[in-house]
Amino acid sequence: MREWEDHPHQTPPCSCQQLLKRSKFAAVDTIDGHIVSPAALVVLPEPLQTALQFSASSQIWPSLEWFVKQFKQSIKQWSDDNKMPFFPLQSCDSFVRAHWQQHLQAAKGSITFDDVQHLRKLFSNLVVFGQDHQPDHVMIFCPMRFWKMVHDTFFDQTVYTDTSLTAQQAHDRVCSNIPANLKRDLPWAWQYKQPLPFAYVLPKQKKAWTTARPIIAYSKSPIGIGLKAAALVLARVTKLVFPDSFDGNLVSIFHDLHRFFRGAPVDQALTFVNDDLIGFFTSIPQDRILHSVREVLQRYMQAVRCDHTHTFSVTLHEEQFPGQVFKGKTSAKQVNIQQLLQIVELSFKANMFVALGTVFAQVRGSTIGNQVSPIISSITVMMQEHQWQQDFSAFRSNNRWSFFARRYVDNRFIIFAQELRRTSALRALCDLDFYQAPVEIEVVHDNHFLGFNVDVTHRSVRFMMPKHAWQFRLPTSAGCKSHMLSSFRSRASLILQHTLPLEHVAEDIERLFHMYIKFGYSSQLLKPICDRMLSKVKRPAE
C-alpha cells in the first residue's frame, strides 16, 4: 500500500495474463481473469513450496551480513549501557564469520534469507497478504484488484472523508484537539512525537474479495496511551452498570456456558442462534455512541453516588480497582469521569489516519484499531440488550436453565429450549433489527463460537482442531524451541480450560498432538507438554 501513496488514484498495472501463462501459476485461483489465490497453489521446488503452505508467522534465519550488523550493534549498545570499555567490533565480525558454517549446518532444512528473496522476486508483480480471520494464510492478489478493494474501502464517503490535509497538518491538528486541561492534568497520556496512525486492510473472502476490514494502527500514535487508559476504565464501569450484560471475554463466556449446560434439564430439547453484528465498528452513528457513553457514566455516578470528579486508578498493563490503595512505587494513573468523557470525545475529533498517501477522517462509527473502539461500540449495543433484559425480566427469571445468551464483541450466541422459540422475548431478541438500524444482524449457519464447536444436543464444547498447514508454523522455523511450540501449548491450554465434558480433554489434546505430528513436529518435544496439561485435568467427583 505504501508504494501507492504518491499516486493514490492511479490504478496499478495488472500482469495476471502474463503470469497465468507460466506453468508455475497454472493452478492458481482467479476471479474474472485476475489472480486471487492461496500462494501455496503456485508450483515451486522445495523448500519454497512448503514455505508457502505454512503460516506466515514462520520465522527465517537472517543473512550473514544482516546478522553481523545486528550483532555488532547489540554488542556496542550493551557496552555503552553498562559503561564497559570499548569492545573491538572487528573481533565480533571475525567470530561470527568463523562460526557461520556451524550455524548453517545446524539450521539445515530451514527457509533461508535467499529463499525469501527468491519469493519476493517471483511475486514482485503481485500483492502478498493475509485475509480477514486468517491473517497467517499467505495469499497472492492481482495488484489492480487489491488496489480497487483498498480504494473503495477508504473512499467510501459514508464512512470516511478525505481531509485534504498533509500528514504533518493532520498530526498538528490531532495534537491541538487535545483539551488544555487534559494536556495539563494527564501529561502521561499523550505522545506528541508519535506519528499519525496508518491504515491497512484484511480482505474478506466471504465478500468475494471485493471488500476488506479496515484496521487503523493506533498503538503508536499521539493519543494511543490516553485511549487505552479510557478503555480500561470504561470496561470497569460497564461491569458495574450492566452486571448481567451479554458481553464477555472468552474465559467468562465459557465458564457461564459450562454452568448452563450442567444446570439445564437433560431431557430438555435445546436449539441455538448464532449471528454476527454487521458493521459493529463502522456503522453506528458517532452521536449515538457518545449518547450511550454519557448515559452509562451517568448511571455509574448514580450507582456509586459520586459526581464527575470521581477518580479511577488504572495502570496500562493490568486493570486495578476503584479506591485501591497502592503502597510504594506504582505506575497507576488517575483519570476522573469528566476526563474520561473528554477522551472519548477526542477519539472522534482526532480520528485521522493515513492510507494510500491520503489523510482520512472517519465520520461514522469508531475506527477499528483504536484502543477505545471495542468498549464504546459495545456500550451502544449493551444499552439495547439491557433494555431487553428489563422488558423481559420475568422471562429471564423463569427460564434460568432454558435460556443462555452471550456476545463476544460482534459475535452473539443464543441457546434456548425449543418451546421458547415463539415467545415474544425470543422473537424480539432474534429480530434482525434488534440493535436498530444501521446495525444489522447476519445469521451464521454453523455452531462455531470463539474457536469451539458448541453442540447443544450433547451439551458439549469441543475445540476446533487446526487442519490446514497455514495454521502451523514451519517445523523448521527459525527461533528457539519454546517459541516454536508456543502455539501447541496455547491450543492445548484452551482445550484444558474450556472443553466440556471433561472426558473429552485427554482425547482432544491427543488429537491435537497427532495433528502437529502430521505437520512435521517432533513427538519428543510435544509429549512433555501433553503430559503436563493432562496432569492438570480436574476429574469430576466420583
JSON list of C-alpha atoms in Angstrom, two decimals, residues 218-362:
[
{"chain": "A", "resi": 218, "resn": "TYR", "atom": "CA", "xyz": [-3.26, 3.37, 16.82]},
{"chain": "A", "resi": 219, "resn": "SER", "atom": "CA", "xyz": [-0.80, 1.57, 19.11]},
{"chain": "A", "resi": 220, "resn": "LYS", "atom": "CA", "xyz": [1.92, 4.16, 18.50]},
{"chain": "A", "resi": 221, "resn": "SER", "atom": "CA", "xyz": [0.02, 7.37, 17.92]},
{"chain": "A", "resi": 222, "resn": "PRO", "atom": "CA", "xyz": [-0.13, 10.74, 19.72]},
{"chain": "A", "resi": 223, "resn": "ILE", "atom": "CA", "xyz": [-3.27, 9.80, 21.71]},
{"chain": "A", "resi": 224, "resn": "GLY", "atom": "CA", "xyz": [-2.87, 6.00, 21.94]},
{"chain": "A", "resi": 225, "resn": "ILE", "atom": "CA", "xyz": [-1.99, 5.83, 25.65]},
{"chain": "A", "resi": 226, "resn": "GLY", "atom": "CA", "xyz": [-4.93, 8.05, 26.63]},
{"chain": "A", "resi": 227, "resn": "LEU", "atom": "CA", "xyz": [-7.31, 5.88, 24.60]},
{"chain": "A", "resi": 228, "resn": "LYS", "atom": "CA", "xyz": [-6.02, 2.72, 26.24]},
{"chain": "A", "resi": 229, "resn": "ALA", "atom": "CA", "xyz": [-6.50, 4.16, 29.73]},
{"chain": "A", "resi": 230, "resn": "ALA", "atom": "CA", "xyz": [-10.06, 5.21, 28.85]},
{"chain": "A", "resi": 231, "resn": "ALA", "atom": "CA", "xyz": [-10.82, 1.74, 27.51]},
{"chain": "A", "resi": 232, "resn": "LEU", "atom": "CA", "xyz": [-9.67, 0.07, 30.73]},
{"chain": "A", "resi": 233, "resn": "VAL", "atom": "CA", "xyz": [-11.75, 2.38, 32.91]},
{"chain": "A", "resi": 234, "resn": "LEU", "atom": "CA", "xyz": [-14.88, 2.07, 30.76]},
{"chain": "A", "resi": 235, "resn": "ALA", "atom": "CA", "xyz": [-14.64, -1.71, 30.89]},
{"chain": "A", "resi": 236, "resn": "ARG", "atom": "CA", "xyz": [-14.73, -1.44, 34.69]},
{"chain": "A", "resi": 237, "resn": "VAL", "atom": "CA", "xyz": [-17.66, 0.99, 34.60]},
{"chain": "A", "resi": 238, "resn": "THR", "atom": "CA", "xyz": [-19.79, -1.24, 32.37]},
{"chain": "A", "resi": 239, "resn": "LYS", "atom": "CA", "xyz": [-19.30, -4.23, 34.69]},
{"chain": "A", "resi": 240, "resn": "LEU", "atom": "CA", "xyz": [-20.98, -2.26, 37.46]},
{"chain": "A", "resi": 241, "resn": "VAL", "atom": "CA", "xyz": [-23.70, -0.65, 35.33]},
{"chain": "A", "resi": 242, "resn": "PHE", "atom": "CA", "xyz": [-24.53, -3.82, 33.37]},
{"chain": "A", "resi": 243, "resn": "PRO", "atom": "CA", "xyz": [-23.64, -6.72, 35.71]},
{"chain": "A", "resi": 244, "resn": "ASP", "atom": "CA", "xyz": [-25.73, -9.19, 33.66]},
{"chain": "A", "resi": 245, "resn": "SER", "atom": "CA", "xyz": [-24.57, -7.98, 30.27]},
{"chain": "A", "resi": 246, "resn": "PHE", "atom": "CA", "xyz": [-24.41, -10.40, 27.34]},
{"chain": "A", "resi": 247, "resn": "ASP", "atom": "CA", "xyz": [-20.93, -9.02, 26.65]},
{"chain": "A", "resi": 248, "resn": "GLY", "atom": "CA", "xyz": [-17.99, -11.03, 27.96]},
{"chain": "A", "resi": 249, "resn": "ASN", "atom": "CA", "xyz": [-14.50, -12.34, 27.33]},
{"chain": "A", "resi": 250, "resn": "LEU", "atom": "CA", "xyz": [-13.61, -15.87, 26.30]},
{"chain": "A", "resi": 251, "resn": "VAL", "atom": "CA", "xyz": [-12.99, -17.12, 29.84]},
{"chain": "A", "resi": 252, "resn": "SER", "atom": "CA", "xyz": [-16.20, -15.71, 31.36]},
{"chain": "A", "resi": 253, "resn": "ILE", "atom": "CA", "xyz": [-18.35, -16.79, 28.42]},
{"chain": "A", "resi": 254, "resn": "PHE", "atom": "CA", "xyz": [-17.25, -20.41, 28.51]},
{"chain": "A", "resi": 255, "resn": "HIS", "atom": "CA", "xyz": [-17.44, -20.51, 32.30]},
{"chain": "A", "resi": 256, "resn": "ASP", "atom": "CA", "xyz": [-21.08, -19.41, 32.09]},
{"chain": "A", "resi": 257, "resn": "LEU", "atom": "CA", "xyz": [-21.79, -21.79, 29.22]},
{"chain": "A", "resi": 258, "resn": "HIS", "atom": "CA", "xyz": [-20.42, -24.76, 31.18]},
{"chain": "A", "resi": 259, "resn": "ARG", "atom": "CA", "xyz": [-22.60, -23.82, 34.14]},
{"chain": "A", "resi": 260, "resn": "PHE", "atom": "CA", "xyz": [-25.66, -23.53, 31.90]},
{"chain": "A", "resi": 261, "resn": "PHE", "atom": "CA", "xyz": [-25.12, -26.92, 30.25]},
{"chain": "A", "resi": 262, "resn": "ARG", "atom": "CA", "xyz": [-24.63, -28.59, 33.63]},
{"chain": "A", "resi": 263, "resn": "GLY", "atom": "CA", "xyz": [-27.79, -26.98, 35.02]},
{"chain": "A", "resi": 264, "resn": "ALA", "atom": "CA", "xyz": [-30.11, -27.45, 32.04]},
{"chain": "A", "resi": 265, "resn": "PRO", "atom": "CA", "xyz": [-32.51, -30.44, 32.38]},
{"chain": "A", "resi": 266, "resn": "VAL", "atom": "CA", "xyz": [-31.10, -33.43, 30.49]},
{"chain": "A", "resi": 267, "resn": "ASP", "atom": "CA", "xyz": [-34.45, -34.14, 28.82]},
{"chain": "A", "resi": 268, "resn": "GLN", "atom": "CA", "xyz": [-34.85, -30.56, 27.60]},
{"chain": "A", "resi": 269, "resn": "ALA", "atom": "CA", "xyz": [-34.51, -30.11, 23.81]},
{"chain": "A", "resi": 270, "resn": "LEU", "atom": "CA", "xyz": [-32.25, -27.14, 23.15]},
{"chain": "A", "resi": 271, "resn": "THR", "atom": "CA", "xyz": [-31.65, -25.15, 19.97]},
{"chain": "A", "resi": 272, "resn": "PHE", "atom": "CA", "xyz": [-29.46, -22.14, 19.21]},
{"chain": "A", "resi": 273, "resn": "VAL", "atom": "CA", "xyz": [-29.00, -19.00, 17.14]},
{"chain": "A", "resi": 274, "resn": "ASN", "atom": "CA", "xyz": [-25.52, -17.91, 16.07]},
{"chain": "A", "resi": 275, "resn": "ASP", "atom": "CA", "xyz": [-25.20, -14.47, 14.50]},
{"chain": "A", "resi": 276, "resn": "ASP", "atom": "CA", "xyz": [-22.89, -11.54, 13.78]},
{"chain": "A", "resi": 277, "resn": "LEU", "atom": "CA", "xyz": [-23.44, -7.81, 14.12]},
{"chain": "A", "resi": 278, "resn": "ILE", "atom": "CA", "xyz": [-22.66, -6.32, 10.72]},
{"chain": "A", "resi": 279, "resn": "GLY", "atom": "CA", "xyz": [-20.77, -3.03, 10.78]},
{"chain": "A", "resi": 280, "resn": "PHE", "atom": "CA", "xyz": [-20.28, -3.21, 14.53]},
{"chain": "A", "resi": 281, "resn": "PHE", "atom": "CA", "xyz": [-17.49, -0.61, 14.41]},
{"chain": "A", "resi": 282, "resn": "THR", "atom": "CA", "xyz": [-18.19, 1.38, 11.26]},
{"chain": "A", "resi": 283, "resn": "SER", "atom": "CA", "xyz": [-21.99, 1.68, 11.09]},
{"chain": "A", "resi": 284, "resn": "ILE", "atom": "CA", "xyz": [-23.10, 3.11, 14.46]},
{"chain": "A", "resi": 285, "resn": "PRO", "atom": "CA", "xyz": [-23.54, 6.91, 14.27]},
{"chain": "A", "resi": 286, "resn": "GLN", "atom": "CA", "xyz": [-21.00, 8.72, 16.42]},
{"chain": "A", "resi": 287, "resn": "ASP", "atom": "CA", "xyz": [-23.60, 10.82, 18.22]},
{"chain": "A", "resi": 288, "resn": "ARG", "atom": "CA", "xyz": [-25.37, 7.60, 19.24]},
{"chain": "A", "resi": 289, "resn": "ILE", "atom": "CA", "xyz": [-22.13, 6.22, 20.64]},
{"chain": "A", "resi": 290, "resn": "LEU", "atom": "CA", "xyz": [-21.45, 9.41, 22.61]},
{"chain": "A", "resi": 291, "resn": "HIS", "atom": "CA", "xyz": [-25.01, 9.47, 23.95]},
{"chain": "A", "resi": 292, "resn": "SER", "atom": "CA", "xyz": [-24.63, 5.87, 25.14]},
{"chain": "A", "resi": 293, "resn": "VAL", "atom": "CA", "xyz": [-21.30, 6.57, 26.85]},
{"chain": "A", "resi": 294, "resn": "ARG", "atom": "CA", "xyz": [-22.73, 9.63, 28.61]},
{"chain": "A", "resi": 295, "resn": "GLU", "atom": "CA", "xyz": [-25.74, 7.60, 29.75]},
{"chain": "A", "resi": 296, "resn": "VAL", "atom": "CA", "xyz": [-23.56, 4.81, 31.14]},
{"chain": "A", "resi": 297, "resn": "LEU", "atom": "CA", "xyz": [-21.36, 7.28, 33.03]},
{"chain": "A", "resi": 298, "resn": "GLN", "atom": "CA", "xyz": [-24.49, 8.96, 34.44]},
{"chain": "A", "resi": 299, "resn": "ARG", "atom": "CA", "xyz": [-25.81, 5.60, 35.64]},
{"chain": "A", "resi": 300, "resn": "TYR", "atom": "CA", "xyz": [-22.43, 4.83, 37.20]},
{"chain": "A", "resi": 301, "resn": "MET", "atom": "CA", "xyz": [-22.44, 8.12, 39.13]},
{"chain": "A", "resi": 302, "resn": "GLN", "atom": "CA", "xyz": [-25.96, 7.39, 40.38]},
{"chain": "A", "resi": 303, "resn": "ALA", "atom": "CA", "xyz": [-24.97, 3.85, 41.42]},
{"chain": "A", "resi": 304, "resn": "VAL", "atom": "CA", "xyz": [-21.89, 4.86, 43.42]},
{"chain": "A", "resi": 305, "resn": "ARG", "atom": "CA", "xyz": [-23.28, 8.28, 44.45]},
{"chain": "A", "resi": 306, "resn": "CYS", "atom": "CA", "xyz": [-20.48, 10.40, 43.06]},
{"chain": "A", "resi": 307, "resn": "ASP", "atom": "CA", "xyz": [-20.02, 13.30, 40.64]},
{"chain": "A", "resi": 308, "resn": "HIS", "atom": "CA", "xyz": [-17.88, 13.87, 37.54]},
{"chain": "A", "resi": 309, "resn": "THR", "atom": "CA", "xyz": [-14.74, 14.41, 39.69]},
{"chain": "A", "resi": 310, "resn": "HIS", "atom": "CA", "xyz": [-14.82, 10.75, 40.82]},
{"chain": "A", "resi": 311, "resn": "THR", "atom": "CA", "xyz": [-11.35, 9.35, 40.12]},
{"chain": "A", "resi": 312, "resn": "PHE", "atom": "CA", "xyz": [-10.21, 5.92, 38.91]},
{"chain": "A", "resi": 313, "resn": "SER", "atom": "CA", "xyz": [-6.75, 4.44, 39.38]},
{"chain": "A", "resi": 314, "resn": "VAL", "atom": "CA", "xyz": [-5.61, 2.49, 36.36]},
{"chain": "A", "resi": 315, "resn": "THR", "atom": "CA", "xyz": [-2.39, 1.01, 35.03]},
{"chain": "A", "resi": 316, "resn": "LEU", "atom": "CA", "xyz": [-1.70, 0.41, 31.36]},
{"chain": "A", "resi": 317, "resn": "HIS", "atom": "CA", "xyz": [-0.63, -3.18, 31.98]},
{"chain": "A", "resi": 318, "resn": "GLU", "atom": "CA", "xyz": [-3.35, -4.60, 34.16]},
{"chain": "A", "resi": 319, "resn": "GLU", "atom": "CA", "xyz": [-6.68, -3.46, 35.46]},
{"chain": "A", "resi": 320, "resn": "GLN", "atom": "CA", "xyz": [-6.94, -2.21, 39.02]},
{"chain": "A", "resi": 321, "resn": "PHE", "atom": "CA", "xyz": [-9.99, -1.49, 41.14]},
{"chain": "A", "resi": 322, "resn": "PRO", "atom": "CA", "xyz": [-11.63, 1.78, 42.23]},
{"chain": "A", "resi": 323, "resn": "GLY", "atom": "CA", "xyz": [-10.37, 3.04, 45.54]},
{"chain": "A", "resi": 324, "resn": "GLN", "atom": "CA", "xyz": [-7.48, 0.57, 45.71]},
{"chain": "A", "resi": 325, "resn": "VAL", "atom": "CA", "xyz": [-4.63, 1.77, 47.91]},
{"chain": "A", "resi": 326, "resn": "PHE", "atom": "CA", "xyz": [-1.17, 1.44, 46.34]},
{"chain": "A", "resi": 327, "resn": "LYS", "atom": "CA", "xyz": [1.86, 1.01, 48.57]},
{"chain": "A", "resi": 328, "resn": "GLY", "atom": "CA", "xyz": [5.29, 2.05, 47.44]},
{"chain": "A", "resi": 329, "resn": "LYS", "atom": "CA", "xyz": [6.12, 2.98, 43.86]},
{"chain": "A", "resi": 330, "resn": "THR", "atom": "CA", "xyz": [3.33, 2.31, 41.39]},
{"chain": "A", "resi": 331, "resn": "SER", "atom": "CA", "xyz": [2.62, 3.01, 37.73]},
{"chain": "A", "resi": 332, "resn": "ALA", "atom": "CA", "xyz": [-1.06, 3.67, 38.40]},
{"chain": "A", "resi": 333, "resn": "LYS", "atom": "CA", "xyz": [-2.54, 6.72, 36.69]},
{"chain": "A", "resi": 334, "resn": "GLN", "atom": "CA", "xyz": [-5.50, 8.80, 37.78]},
{"chain": "A", "resi": 335, "resn": "VAL", "atom": "CA", "xyz": [-8.46, 9.57, 35.49]},
{"chain": "A", "resi": 336, "resn": "ASN", "atom": "CA", "xyz": [-11.75, 11.14, 36.54]},
{"chain": "A", "resi": 337, "resn": "ILE", "atom": "CA", "xyz": [-15.16, 10.80, 34.89]},
{"chain": "A", "resi": 338, "resn": "GLN", "atom": "CA", "xyz": [-15.09, 14.19, 33.21]},
{"chain": "A", "resi": 339, "resn": "GLN", "atom": "CA", "xyz": [-11.67, 13.46, 31.71]},
{"chain": "A", "resi": 340, "resn": "LEU", "atom": "CA", "xyz": [-12.90, 10.03, 30.63]},
{"chain": "A", "resi": 341, "resn": "LEU", "atom": "CA", "xyz": [-15.72, 11.53, 28.60]},
{"chain": "A", "resi": 342, "resn": "GLN", "atom": "CA", "xyz": [-13.36, 14.10, 27.09]},
{"chain": "A", "resi": 343, "resn": "ILE", "atom": "CA", "xyz": [-11.05, 11.33, 25.90]},
{"chain": "A", "resi": 344, "resn": "VAL", "atom": "CA", "xyz": [-13.95, 9.52, 24.23]},
{"chain": "A", "resi": 345, "resn": "GLU", "atom": "CA", "xyz": [-14.99, 12.76, 22.51]},
{"chain": "A", "resi": 346, "resn": "LEU", "atom": "CA", "xyz": [-11.36, 13.28, 21.47]},
{"chain": "A", "resi": 347, "resn": "SER", "atom": "CA", "xyz": [-11.29, 9.84, 19.85]},
{"chain": "A", "resi": 348, "resn": "PHE", "atom": "CA", "xyz": [-13.83, 11.16, 17.31]},
{"chain": "A", "resi": 349, "resn": "LYS", "atom": "CA", "xyz": [-12.29, 14.60, 16.85]},
{"chain": "A", "resi": 350, "resn": "ALA", "atom": "CA", "xyz": [-8.82, 13.15, 16.31]},
{"chain": "A", "resi": 351, "resn": "ASN", "atom": "CA", "xyz": [-9.66, 10.02, 14.33]},
{"chain": "A", "resi": 352, "resn": "MET", "atom": "CA", "xyz": [-7.45, 10.89, 11.35]},
{"chain": "A", "resi": 353, "resn": "PHE", "atom": "CA", "xyz": [-5.10, 8.40, 9.69]},
{"chain": "A", "resi": 354, "resn": "VAL", "atom": "CA", "xyz": [-3.06, 7.86, 6.54]},
{"chain": "A", "resi": 355, "resn": "ALA", "atom": "CA", "xyz": [-3.97, 5.42, 3.75]},
{"chain": "A", "resi": 356, "resn": "LEU", "atom": "CA", "xyz": [-2.95, 5.48, 0.08]},
{"chain": "A", "resi": 357, "resn": "GLY", "atom": "CA", "xyz": [-0.99, 8.67, 0.72]},
{"chain": "A", "resi": 358, "resn": "THR", "atom": "CA", "xyz": [-4.20, 10.43, 1.80]},
{"chain": "A", "resi": 359, "resn": "VAL", "atom": "CA", "xyz": [-5.27, 11.66, 5.24]},
{"chain": "A", "resi": 360, "resn": "PHE", "atom": "CA", "xyz": [-8.76, 10.42, 6.05]},
{"chain": "A", "resi": 361, "resn": "ALA", "atom": "CA", "xyz": [-11.10, 11.02, 8.98]},
{"chain": "A", "resi": 362, "resn": "GLN", "atom": "CA", "xyz": [-13.79, 8.55, 9.95]}
]
